[in-house]
mmCIF file of C-alpha atoms in Angstrom:
data_model
loop_
_atom_site.group_PDB
_atom_site.id
_atom_site.type_symbol
_atom_site.label_atom_id
_atom_site.label_comp_id
_atom_site.label_asym_id
_atom_site.label_seq_id
_atom_site.Cartn_x
_atom_site.Cartn_y
_atom_site.Cartn_z
ATOM 1 C CA MET A 2 99.234 12.372 -26.148
ATOM 2 C CA LYS A 3 102.399 14.440 -26.398
ATOM 3 C CA PHE A 4 103.237 17.019 -29.002
ATOM 4 C CA ASN A 5 106.437 18.955 -29.743
ATOM 5 C CA LYS A 6 105.436 22.498 -30.651
ATOM 6 C CA LYS A 7 109.004 23.540 -31.520
ATOM 7 C CA VAL A 8 111.137 22.313 -34.388
ATOM 8 C CA SER A 9 114.924 22.119 -33.921
ATOM 9 C CA GLU A 10 117.230 24.570 -35.632
ATOM 10 C CA ALA A 11 118.989 21.707 -37.401
ATOM 11 C CA THR A 12 115.716 20.521 -38.943
ATOM 12 C CA MET A 13 114.816 24.035 -40.104
ATOM 13 C CA GLN A 14 118.273 24.443 -41.685
ATOM 14 C CA LYS A 15 117.931 21.110 -43.479
ATOM 15 C CA ALA A 16 114.523 22.112 -44.762
ATOM 16 C CA LYS A 17 115.933 25.363 -46.112
ATOM 17 C CA GLU A 18 118.687 23.528 -47.950
ATOM 18 C CA ILE A 19 116.218 21.098 -49.541
ATOM 19 C CA LEU A 20 114.085 23.953 -50.843
ATOM 20 C CA GLU A 21 117.069 25.894 -52.190
ATOM 21 C CA LYS A 22 118.631 22.968 -54.020
ATOM 22 C CA ALA A 23 115.483 21.285 -55.342
ATOM 23 C CA GLU A 24 114.704 21.409 -59.049
ATOM 24 C CA ASP A 25 111.115 20.274 -58.437
ATOM 25 C CA LYS A 26 109.864 22.831 -55.906
ATOM 26 C CA SER A 27 106.451 21.234 -55.359
ATOM 27 C CA GLU A 28 107.990 17.862 -54.477
ATOM 28 C CA ALA A 29 110.525 19.588 -52.177
ATOM 29 C CA ILE A 30 107.764 21.445 -50.357
ATOM 30 C CA MET A 31 105.919 18.170 -49.661
ATOM 31 C CA GLN A 32 109.147 16.577 -48.424
ATOM 32 C CA VAL A 33 109.790 19.470 -46.029
ATOM 33 C CA ILE A 34 106.225 19.488 -44.697
ATOM 34 C CA GLU A 35 106.440 15.752 -43.971
ATOM 35 C CA MET A 36 109.812 16.136 -42.270
ATOM 36 C CA ILE A 37 108.667 18.990 -40.007
ATOM 37 C CA ALA A 38 105.405 17.250 -39.126
ATOM 38 C CA GLU A 39 107.287 14.069 -38.231
ATOM 39 C CA GLU A 40 109.550 15.940 -35.821
ATOM 40 C CA ARG A 41 106.757 17.968 -34.232
ATOM 41 C CA ASN A 42 104.740 14.793 -33.624
ATOM 42 C CA LYS A 43 107.562 12.363 -32.916
ATOM 43 C CA ASP A 44 106.442 11.711 -29.346
ATOM 44 C CA LEU A 45 102.859 11.177 -30.497
ATOM 45 C CA ILE A 46 104.013 8.831 -33.240
ATOM 46 C CA LYS A 47 106.175 6.902 -30.800
ATOM 47 C CA GLU A 48 103.259 6.570 -28.370
ATOM 48 C CA ILE A 49 100.822 5.359 -31.025
ATOM 49 C CA VAL A 50 103.321 2.866 -32.451
ATOM 50 C CA ALA A 51 103.945 1.496 -28.965
ATOM 51 C CA GLU A 52 100.204 1.171 -28.362
ATOM 52 C CA ALA A 53 99.774 -0.581 -31.684
ATOM 53 C CA ASP A 54 102.608 -2.976 -30.921
ATOM 54 C CA ASN A 55 101.128 -3.767 -27.531
ATOM 55 C CA ALA A 56 97.694 -4.241 -29.009
ATOM 56 C CA ASN A 57 99.008 -6.484 -31.756
ATOM 57 C CA SER A 58 101.044 -8.597 -29.378
ATOM 58 C CA LYS A 59 98.125 -8.794 -26.961
ATOM 59 C CA ALA A 60 95.733 -9.800 -29.724
ATOM 60 C CA ALA A 61 98.178 -12.442 -30.900
ATOM 61 C CA ALA A 62 98.541 -13.790 -27.374
ATOM 62 C CA ASN A 63 94.791 -13.699 -26.833
ATOM 63 C CA SER A 64 94.256 -15.578 -30.073
ATOM 64 C CA LYS A 65 96.668 -18.324 -29.040
ATOM 65 C CA LEU A 66 94.938 -18.651 -25.682
ATOM 66 C CA GLY A 67 91.451 -18.470 -27.167
ATOM 67 C CA LEU A 68 90.718 -15.146 -25.442
ATOM 68 C CA ARG A 69 88.533 -12.371 -26.807
ATOM 69 C CA THR A 70 89.215 -8.634 -26.723
ATOM 70 C CA LEU A 71 86.333 -7.365 -24.588
ATOM 71 C CA ASN A 72 84.331 -4.213 -25.174
ATOM 72 C CA GLU A 73 83.378 -1.692 -22.482
ATOM 73 C CA LYS A 74 80.031 -3.321 -21.580
ATOM 74 C CA GLU A 75 81.611 -6.763 -21.345
ATOM 75 C CA ASN A 76 84.403 -5.510 -19.077
ATOM 76 C CA LYS A 77 81.860 -3.774 -16.843
ATOM 77 C CA PHE A 78 79.789 -6.958 -16.674
ATOM 78 C CA TYR A 79 82.759 -9.105 -15.655
ATOM 79 C CA ASP A 80 84.043 -6.491 -13.186
ATOM 80 C CA LEU A 81 80.698 -6.639 -11.378
ATOM 81 C CA LEU A 82 80.386 -10.403 -11.675
ATOM 82 C CA LYS A 83 83.797 -11.238 -10.228
ATOM 83 C CA ASN A 84 83.912 -8.516 -7.559
ATOM 84 C CA ASP A 85 80.622 -9.412 -5.876
ATOM 85 C CA PRO A 86 78.341 -11.661 -7.929
ATOM 86 C CA LYS A 87 75.493 -11.820 -5.415
ATOM 87 C CA GLN A 88 75.375 -8.079 -4.818
ATOM 88 C CA ALA A 89 75.676 -7.413 -8.528
ATOM 89 C CA ILE A 90 72.799 -9.739 -9.340
ATOM 90 C CA THR A 91 70.454 -8.839 -6.484
ATOM 91 C CA GLY A 92 71.162 -5.175 -7.121
ATOM 92 C CA ASN A 93 69.991 -5.618 -10.736
ATOM 93 C CA GLN A 94 73.208 -4.127 -12.023
ATOM 94 C CA ILE A 95 74.055 -7.070 -14.292
ATOM 95 C CA ASP A 96 70.679 -8.741 -14.621
ATOM 96 C CA LEU A 97 71.302 -9.173 -18.335
ATOM 97 C CA ILE A 98 74.384 -10.620 -19.964
ATOM 98 C CA PRO A 99 75.600 -8.240 -22.713
ATOM 99 C CA ASN A 100 74.225 -9.193 -26.126
ATOM 100 C CA THR A 101 77.713 -9.525 -27.579
ATOM 101 C CA ILE A 102 78.489 -12.330 -25.103
ATOM 102 C CA ILE A 103 75.301 -14.160 -26.131
ATOM 103 C CA ASP A 104 76.077 -13.723 -29.837
ATOM 104 C CA ASN A 105 79.651 -14.971 -29.408
ATOM 105 C CA THR A 106 78.495 -17.943 -27.328
ATOM 106 C CA LEU A 107 75.910 -18.918 -29.954
ATOM 107 C CA ALA A 108 78.486 -18.537 -32.717
ATOM 108 C CA ASP A 109 80.812 -20.914 -30.848
ATOM 109 C CA LEU A 110 77.945 -23.351 -30.263
ATOM 110 C CA LYS A 111 77.037 -23.269 -33.941
ATOM 111 C CA ALA A 112 80.651 -23.981 -34.877
ATOM 112 C CA GLU A 113 81.017 -26.848 -32.401
ATOM 113 C CA SER A 114 77.600 -28.524 -32.658
ATOM 114 C CA ASP A 115 76.915 -30.259 -35.958
ATOM 115 C CA LEU A 116 73.204 -30.190 -35.189
ATOM 116 C CA LEU A 117 73.090 -26.470 -34.400
ATOM 117 C CA SER A 118 74.966 -25.767 -37.634
ATOM 118 C CA LEU A 119 71.502 -26.235 -39.183
ATOM 119 C CA VAL A 120 70.174 -23.197 -37.285
ATOM 120 C CA THR A 121 70.209 -19.512 -38.162
ATOM 121 C CA PHE A 122 70.538 -17.561 -34.912
ATOM 122 C CA ALA A 123 68.898 -14.141 -34.833
ATOM 123 C CA PRO A 124 70.942 -11.349 -33.167
ATOM 124 C CA ALA A 125 70.513 -11.254 -29.388
ATOM 125 C CA ASP A 126 69.047 -7.728 -29.275
ATOM 126 C CA VAL A 127 66.177 -8.543 -31.643
ATOM 127 C CA LYS A 128 62.803 -9.173 -30.006
ATOM 128 C CA LYS A 129 61.002 -10.363 -33.150
ATOM 129 C CA TRP A 130 62.396 -12.011 -36.246
ATOM 130 C CA LEU A 131 60.841 -12.603 -39.647
ATOM 131 C CA VAL A 132 60.898 -16.174 -40.908
ATOM 132 C CA ALA A 133 60.636 -16.081 -44.691
ATOM 133 C CA SER A 134 59.717 -18.887 -47.040
ATOM 134 C CA LYS A 135 60.447 -18.993 -50.751
ATOM 135 C CA THR A 136 57.186 -19.628 -52.548
ATOM 136 C CA GLY A 137 58.466 -19.825 -56.116
ATOM 137 C CA THR A 138 55.778 -17.352 -57.210
ATOM 138 C CA TYR A 139 56.075 -13.893 -58.688
ATOM 139 C CA LYS A 140 53.779 -11.141 -59.851
ATOM 140 C CA TRP A 141 54.286 -8.206 -62.156
ATOM 141 C CA GLY A 142 52.504 -5.022 -61.231
ATOM 142 C CA ALA A 143 52.675 -1.282 -60.897
ATOM 143 C CA LEU A 144 55.756 0.117 -59.193
ATOM 144 C CA THR A 145 53.611 1.726 -56.496
ATOM 145 C CA GLY A 146 51.302 -1.280 -56.133
ATOM 146 C CA ASP A 147 50.284 -2.694 -52.746
ATOM 147 C CA ILE A 148 52.520 -5.664 -51.845
ATOM 148 C CA GLU A 149 51.699 -5.946 -48.141
ATOM 149 C CA GLY A 150 49.057 -8.613 -48.724
ATOM 150 C CA GLU A 151 51.411 -10.597 -50.927
ATOM 151 C CA LEU A 152 54.112 -10.631 -48.258
ATOM 152 C CA SER A 153 51.819 -11.581 -45.388
ATOM 153 C CA ALA A 154 51.289 -15.025 -46.868
ATOM 154 C CA THR A 155 54.991 -15.887 -46.931
ATOM 155 C CA PHE A 156 56.422 -14.162 -43.845
ATOM 156 C CA ALA A 157 55.817 -15.172 -40.244
ATOM 157 C CA SER A 158 56.877 -13.283 -37.129
ATOM 158 C CA LEU A 159 58.932 -15.243 -34.604
ATOM 159 C CA ASN A 160 58.420 -13.915 -31.067
ATOM 160 C CA ILE A 161 61.845 -14.602 -29.606
ATOM 161 C CA GLU A 162 60.797 -13.887 -25.992
ATOM 162 C CA LEU A 163 58.141 -16.618 -25.910
ATOM 163 C CA GLY A 164 60.089 -19.458 -24.235
ATOM 164 C CA LYS A 165 62.467 -19.653 -21.288
ATOM 165 C CA LEU A 166 65.436 -22.003 -20.946
ATOM 166 C CA THR A 167 66.979 -22.206 -17.469
ATOM 167 C CA ALA A 168 70.659 -23.074 -17.086
ATOM 168 C CA TYR A 169 72.671 -23.439 -13.881
ATOM 169 C CA LEU A 170 76.097 -21.817 -14.006
ATOM 170 C CA VAL A 171 78.632 -22.721 -11.327
ATOM 171 C CA ILE A 172 81.328 -20.056 -11.094
ATOM 172 C CA PRO A 173 84.313 -20.919 -8.838
ATOM 173 C CA LYS A 174 85.475 -18.064 -6.643
ATOM 174 C CA ALA A 175 89.042 -18.552 -7.872
ATOM 175 C CA ILE A 176 87.946 -17.388 -11.329
ATOM 176 C CA ARG A 177 87.311 -13.910 -9.927
ATOM 177 C CA ASP A 178 91.061 -13.467 -9.387
ATOM 178 C CA LEU A 179 91.739 -13.694 -13.118
ATOM 179 C CA ALA A 180 91.794 -10.962 -15.753
ATOM 180 C CA ASN A 181 88.479 -10.344 -17.506
ATOM 181 C CA PRO A 182 89.355 -12.130 -20.780
ATOM 182 C CA PHE A 183 90.025 -15.301 -18.770
ATOM 183 C CA VAL A 184 86.779 -14.847 -16.841
ATOM 184 C CA ASP A 185 85.022 -14.450 -20.195
ATOM 185 C CA LYS A 186 86.608 -17.630 -21.528
ATOM 186 C CA TYR A 187 85.400 -19.606 -18.512
ATOM 187 C CA PHE A 188 81.956 -18.000 -18.327
ATOM 188 C CA THR A 189 81.128 -18.474 -22.023
ATOM 189 C CA ALA A 190 82.408 -22.059 -21.868
ATOM 190 C CA ILE A 191 80.025 -23.017 -19.062
ATOM 191 C CA LEU A 192 77.203 -20.994 -20.606
ATOM 192 C CA LYS A 193 77.782 -22.806 -23.890
ATOM 193 C CA GLU A 194 77.768 -26.185 -22.151
ATOM 194 C CA ALA A 195 74.563 -25.319 -20.300
ATOM 195 C CA LEU A 196 72.770 -24.129 -23.453
ATOM 196 C CA HIS A 197 73.953 -26.924 -25.753
ATOM 197 C CA ASP A 198 71.537 -29.695 -24.775
ATOM 198 C CA GLY A 199 68.618 -27.317 -24.304
ATOM 199 C CA LEU A 200 69.000 -25.807 -27.760
ATOM 200 C CA GLU A 201 69.466 -29.200 -29.433
ATOM 201 C CA TYR A 202 66.339 -30.491 -27.668
ATOM 202 C CA GLY A 203 64.425 -27.396 -28.766
ATOM 203 C CA PHE A 204 65.527 -27.843 -32.366
ATOM 204 C CA LEU A 205 64.346 -31.466 -32.465
ATOM 205 C CA TYR A 206 61.537 -31.880 -29.935
ATOM 206 C CA GLY A 207 60.378 -28.429 -28.842
ATOM 207 C CA THR A 208 56.615 -28.490 -28.344
ATOM 208 C CA GLY A 209 56.031 -24.869 -29.303
ATOM 209 C CA LYS A 210 54.431 -24.190 -25.914
ATOM 210 C CA ASP A 211 56.804 -21.911 -23.984
ATOM 211 C CA GLU A 212 59.651 -23.374 -26.057
ATOM 212 C CA PRO A 213 60.737 -23.606 -29.714
ATOM 213 C CA ILE A 214 58.854 -25.660 -32.292
ATOM 214 C CA GLY A 215 61.089 -28.646 -33.050
ATOM 215 C CA VAL A 216 61.501 -30.051 -36.534
ATOM 216 C CA PHE A 217 59.805 -33.281 -35.387
ATOM 217 C CA ARG A 218 56.602 -31.251 -34.882
ATOM 218 C CA LYS A 219 54.345 -29.380 -37.278
ATOM 219 C CA VAL A 220 54.563 -25.620 -37.565
ATOM 220 C CA SER A 221 51.055 -25.292 -38.933
ATOM 221 C CA GLU A 222 48.985 -27.531 -36.605
ATOM 222 C CA VAL A 223 48.364 -27.063 -32.875
ATOM 223 C CA GLU A 224 46.796 -29.443 -30.342
ATOM 224 C CA SER A 225 44.160 -28.435 -27.790
ATOM 225 C CA ASP A 226 46.843 -28.082 -25.088
ATOM 226 C CA SER A 227 48.663 -25.468 -27.238
ATOM 227 C CA THR A 228 51.517 -27.834 -28.133
ATOM 228 C CA HIS A 229 52.249 -28.343 -31.795
ATOM 229 C CA LYS A 230 51.177 -31.602 -33.399
ATOM 230 C CA LYS A 231 53.869 -34.239 -33.921
ATOM 231 C CA GLN A 232 55.031 -34.946 -37.432
ATOM 232 C CA THR A 233 53.954 -38.260 -38.932
ATOM 233 C CA LYS A 234 56.814 -40.708 -38.507
ATOM 234 C CA HIS A 235 57.459 -42.450 -41.825
ATOM 235 C CA ALA A 236 58.131 -46.188 -41.659
ATOM 236 C CA THR A 237 58.677 -46.877 -45.358
ATOM 237 C CA LEU A 238 62.260 -45.656 -45.845
ATOM 238 C CA LYS A 239 64.330 -48.828 -46.099
ATOM 239 C CA SER A 240 67.332 -47.735 -48.159
ATOM 240 C CA PHE A 241 69.038 -44.727 -49.698
ATOM 241 C CA SER A 242 68.463 -45.719 -53.315
ATOM 242 C CA PRO A 243 67.135 -43.044 -55.711
ATOM 243 C CA LYS A 244 63.706 -44.711 -55.727
ATOM 244 C CA SER A 245 63.500 -44.857 -51.926
ATOM 245 C CA MET A 246 64.778 -41.295 -51.537
ATOM 246 C CA ALA A 247 62.309 -39.832 -54.037
ATOM 247 C CA PRO A 248 59.545 -39.136 -51.445
ATOM 248 C CA VAL A 249 62.130 -37.660 -49.087
ATOM 249 C CA LYS A 250 63.468 -35.178 -51.620
ATOM 250 C CA GLN A 251 59.998 -34.357 -52.916
ATOM 251 C CA GLN A 252 59.002 -33.256 -49.420
ATOM 252 C CA LEU A 253 62.238 -31.414 -48.562
ATOM 253 C CA SER A 254 62.187 -29.540 -51.873
ATOM 254 C CA HIS A 255 58.774 -28.109 -50.881
ATOM 255 C CA ASN A 256 57.143 -28.975 -54.183
ATOM 256 C CA GLY A 257 60.342 -28.296 -56.102
ATOM 257 C CA GLY A 258 60.853 -24.783 -54.734
ATOM 258 C CA ARG A 259 64.046 -25.535 -52.786
ATOM 259 C CA ASP A 260 67.421 -26.754 -53.980
ATOM 260 C CA ILE A 261 68.964 -29.754 -52.206
ATOM 261 C CA PRO A 262 72.771 -29.395 -52.390
ATOM 262 C CA GLY A 263 73.213 -31.988 -49.646
ATOM 263 C CA LEU A 264 71.321 -33.829 -46.929
ATOM 264 C CA VAL A 265 71.754 -34.282 -43.196
ATOM 265 C CA LEU A 266 70.592 -37.368 -41.318
ATOM 266 C CA VAL A 267 70.049 -36.751 -37.588
ATOM 267 C CA CYS A 268 69.763 -39.795 -35.326
ATOM 268 C CA ASN A 269 70.755 -41.336 -32.023
ATOM 269 C CA PRO A 270 74.295 -42.828 -32.028
ATOM 270 C CA MET A 271 72.871 -46.283 -31.243
ATOM 271 C CA ASP A 272 70.642 -46.112 -34.329
ATOM 272 C CA GLN A 273 73.592 -44.946 -36.396
ATOM 273 C CA PHE A 274 75.574 -48.028 -35.408
ATOM 274 C CA ALA A 275 72.725 -50.508 -35.822
ATOM 275 C CA TYR A 276 70.812 -49.231 -38.846
ATOM 276 C CA VAL A 277 72.152 -46.117 -40.565
ATOM 277 C CA ASP A 278 75.762 -47.138 -41.209
ATOM 278 C CA PRO A 279 74.886 -50.641 -42.510
ATOM 279 C CA ALA A 280 72.364 -49.105 -44.925
ATOM 280 C CA LEU A 281 74.542 -46.183 -45.986
ATOM 281 C CA PHE A 282 77.947 -47.838 -46.458
ATOM 282 C CA VAL A 283 79.180 -50.966 -48.187
ATOM 283 C CA GLN A 284 82.591 -52.620 -48.307
ATOM 284 C CA THR A 285 84.303 -52.813 -51.682
ATOM 285 C CA ALA A 286 86.362 -55.688 -53.026
ATOM 286 C CA VAL A 287 89.565 -53.997 -51.806
ATOM 287 C CA GLY A 288 88.237 -53.592 -48.258
ATOM 288 C CA THR A 289 87.355 -49.886 -48.241
ATOM 289 C CA TYR A 290 83.869 -48.535 -47.532
ATOM 290 C CA VAL A 291 81.883 -46.334 -49.907
ATOM 291 C CA ALA A 292 78.486 -44.650 -49.615
ATOM 292 C CA THR A 293 75.568 -46.500 -51.158
ATOM 293 C CA SER A 294 73.633 -43.329 -51.991
ATOM 294 C CA LYS A 295 74.055 -41.007 -54.955
ATOM 295 C CA ASP A 296 73.045 -38.187 -52.599
ATOM 296 C CA LYS A 297 75.562 -36.456 -50.371
ATOM 297 C CA ILE A 298 74.365 -37.397 -46.856
ATOM 298 C CA ARG A 299 76.055 -36.066 -43.709
ATOM 299 C CA VAL A 300 75.218 -38.117 -40.610
ATOM 300 C CA ILE A 301 74.846 -36.187 -37.325
ATOM 301 C CA PRO A 302 74.582 -38.526 -34.322
ATOM 302 C CA THR A 303 73.465 -36.876 -31.089
ATOM 303 C CA ALA A 304 72.312 -38.235 -27.749
ATOM 304 C CA ASN A 305 69.644 -35.524 -27.764
ATOM 305 C CA CYS A 306 67.843 -37.475 -30.478
ATOM 306 C CA GLN A 307 65.912 -40.392 -28.969
ATOM 307 C CA GLN A 308 66.404 -43.938 -30.213
ATOM 308 C CA GLY A 309 63.816 -44.795 -32.839
ATOM 309 C CA ASP A 310 63.670 -41.212 -34.127
ATOM 310 C CA ALA A 311 65.556 -39.818 -37.106
ATOM 311 C CA GLY A 312 65.241 -36.925 -39.502
ATOM 312 C CA LEU A 313 66.520 -36.052 -42.954
ATOM 313 C CA LEU A 314 66.995 -32.328 -43.594
ATOM 314 C CA ILE A 315 68.617 -30.104 -46.211
ATOM 315 C CA ASP A 316 72.219 -29.410 -45.193
ATOM 316 C CA SER A 317 71.715 -25.659 -44.721
ATOM 317 C CA PRO A 318 70.872 -23.296 -41.826
ATOM 318 C CA LYS A 319 68.428 -21.338 -43.998
ATOM 319 C CA TYR A 320 65.334 -23.301 -43.024
ATOM 320 C CA TYR A 321 65.285 -23.051 -39.217
ATOM 321 C CA THR A 322 65.577 -19.858 -37.183
ATOM 322 C CA MET A 323 66.239 -19.609 -33.463
ATOM 323 C CA GLY A 324 66.837 -16.567 -31.305
ATOM 324 C CA LEU A 325 67.782 -15.689 -27.732
ATOM 325 C CA SER A 326 66.656 -12.229 -26.685
ATOM 326 C CA ALA A 327 68.437 -12.165 -23.318
ATOM 327 C CA VAL A 328 70.022 -14.269 -20.613
ATOM 328 C CA GLN A 329 68.931 -13.046 -17.184
ATOM 329 C CA LEU A 330 70.980 -13.911 -14.093
ATOM 330 C CA GLU A 331 69.718 -14.727 -10.615
ATOM 331 C CA GLU A 332 71.303 -16.180 -7.498
ATOM 332 C CA TYR A 333 70.257 -19.784 -6.848
ATOM 333 C CA LYS A 334 68.527 -19.532 -3.464
ATOM 334 C CA GLU A 335 66.848 -22.931 -3.228
ATOM 335 C CA THR A 336 69.882 -24.623 -1.693
ATOM 336 C CA LYS A 337 73.020 -23.654 0.180
ATOM 337 C CA ALA A 338 75.713 -22.095 -1.966
ATOM 338 C CA LEU A 339 78.757 -24.245 -2.487
ATOM 339 C CA GLU A 340 81.671 -23.271 -0.276
ATOM 340 C CA ASP A 341 84.028 -22.441 -3.122
ATOM 341 C CA ALA A 342 81.585 -21.473 -5.832
ATOM 342 C CA ASP A 343 78.624 -19.243 -6.551
ATOM 343 C CA VAL A 344 75.668 -20.941 -8.203
ATOM 344 C CA ILE A 345 73.923 -18.602 -10.609
ATOM 345 C CA ILE A 346 70.800 -19.283 -12.658
ATOM 346 C CA GLY A 347 70.827 -18.077 -16.231
ATOM 347 C CA LYS A 348 67.302 -17.719 -17.654
ATOM 348 C CA CYS A 349 67.452 -17.592 -21.407
ATOM 349 C CA TYR A 350 64.462 -16.161 -23.273
ATOM 350 C CA GLY A 351 64.158 -17.511 -26.773
ATOM 351 C CA ASN A 352 62.202 -19.267 -29.471
ATOM 352 C CA GLY A 353 62.682 -21.119 -32.734
ATOM 353 C CA ARG A 354 60.763 -22.583 -35.667
ATOM 354 C CA ALA A 355 61.222 -24.053 -39.117
ATOM 355 C CA GLN A 356 60.004 -22.305 -42.233
ATOM 356 C CA ASP A 357 57.321 -24.932 -42.849
ATOM 357 C CA ASP A 358 56.350 -28.563 -42.255
ATOM 358 C CA ASP A 359 58.470 -29.839 -45.165
ATOM 359 C CA VAL A 360 61.829 -28.911 -43.620
ATOM 360 C CA CYS A 361 62.317 -32.322 -41.971
ATOM 361 C CA TYR A 362 61.482 -35.837 -43.186
ATOM 362 C CA TYR A 363 60.782 -37.618 -39.873
ATOM 363 C CA PHE A 364 61.268 -41.389 -40.018
ATOM 364 C CA ASP A 365 61.946 -44.608 -38.129
ATOM 365 C CA PRO A 366 65.626 -45.567 -38.630
ATOM 366 C CA SER A 367 65.021 -49.170 -37.489
ATOM 367 C CA LYS A 368 63.259 -49.826 -40.803
ATOM 368 C CA LEU A 369 66.488 -49.286 -42.738
ATOM 369 C CA GLU A 370 67.915 -52.470 -44.186
ATOM 370 C CA GLU A 371 71.548 -53.432 -44.621
ATOM 371 C CA PHE A 372 72.745 -52.716 -48.127
ATOM 372 C CA LYS A 373 73.504 -55.846 -50.117
ATOM 373 C CA PRO A 374 75.087 -55.297 -53.506
ATOM 374 C CA THR A 375 73.426 -56.932 -56.480
ATOM 375 C CA VAL A 376 75.686 -59.258 -58.434
ATOM 376 C CA ARG A 377 74.869 -59.440 -62.106
ATOM 377 C CA THR A 378 76.290 -62.156 -64.334
ATOM 378 C CA GLU A 379 76.254 -62.219 -68.070
ATOM 379 C CA THR A 380 76.283 -65.408 -70.120
ATOM 380 C CA ALA A 381 77.602 -65.347 -73.619
ATOM 381 C CA THR A 382 76.185 -67.615 -76.235
ATOM 382 C CA VAL A 383 78.907 -69.158 -78.289
ATOM 383 C CA ALA A 384 77.871 -70.281 -81.786
ATOM 384 C CA ALA A 385 78.792 -73.815 -82.794
ATOM 385 C CA ALA A 386 81.640 -74.037 -85.323
#
């Protein structure tokens, strides 16, 4: 930073004239102070403006290219990673990816994966997370009354370090020649790709043993092998009529304690084509297709959902929580490294669970029947003349 300690004679003379001629002395004094300060700090002002312009133009360019502005820890991480990945990893200097990179990667995943939009991700630096459930009950009492017992029935602690998801990250050596924001763009893209299927599987099918509890399993019941019991697969849902959907909404509302602004139907793409679409949409007389249900239902097809399985859930991330406490890096030593790439293992420690067993209505989509509109005719009785 540069400062000008002296003020030019011309500026001092101008200031004197302003003070002598001014009718409003207080306003003139403020004008003179501002003028002198501007000259004394003109180099500083110029430097800051230039920095701001550069920062703004850089941010604009980064935004167009999909690049992030990295913080100090992120820059240090990428400096070590691209200069000598193996030494950095084996030396335990970058054994953990900075939490901000994990959080940003999960935010991108949530935005890009329709299925993971139903998940609330806990911050990466949190080791335990409270999963709360609305009970619909209340109790008046003294202001200083003991509420710990009341809360214990409706809050559960989610140990985020329980499970481990392993992902293989292939980092081409050519990437190390790029600036850190470009390295970050590549690294988070492959990390996101590696985590995507694992997190979707965990959300749907996780057994609860060293992995999340999926929505197709019960939170409250555990088998002898420590896995969580599978949900009962309903085989009675044949249409999306109000009568057929009544049991679905009764369960999802958790005895009427939850609002249902919209529904999500998760299924395999093959089941969507064969069963869901024919039951959910019908062609009108003018050739367009309209939904057959009075409920707003968003269909999420994913290959990570097996054929023959489907789930209806409330269209909200409030009812399932997942967290990743850290992603640890190791060199992949079980096979020869690729000639032009370093293979790195990312071990992701995390967990996830739904609020309760009513969060997902698990059903067999093959039982859905094609919607066939009912044609009603009316006959008019004409009286004899």
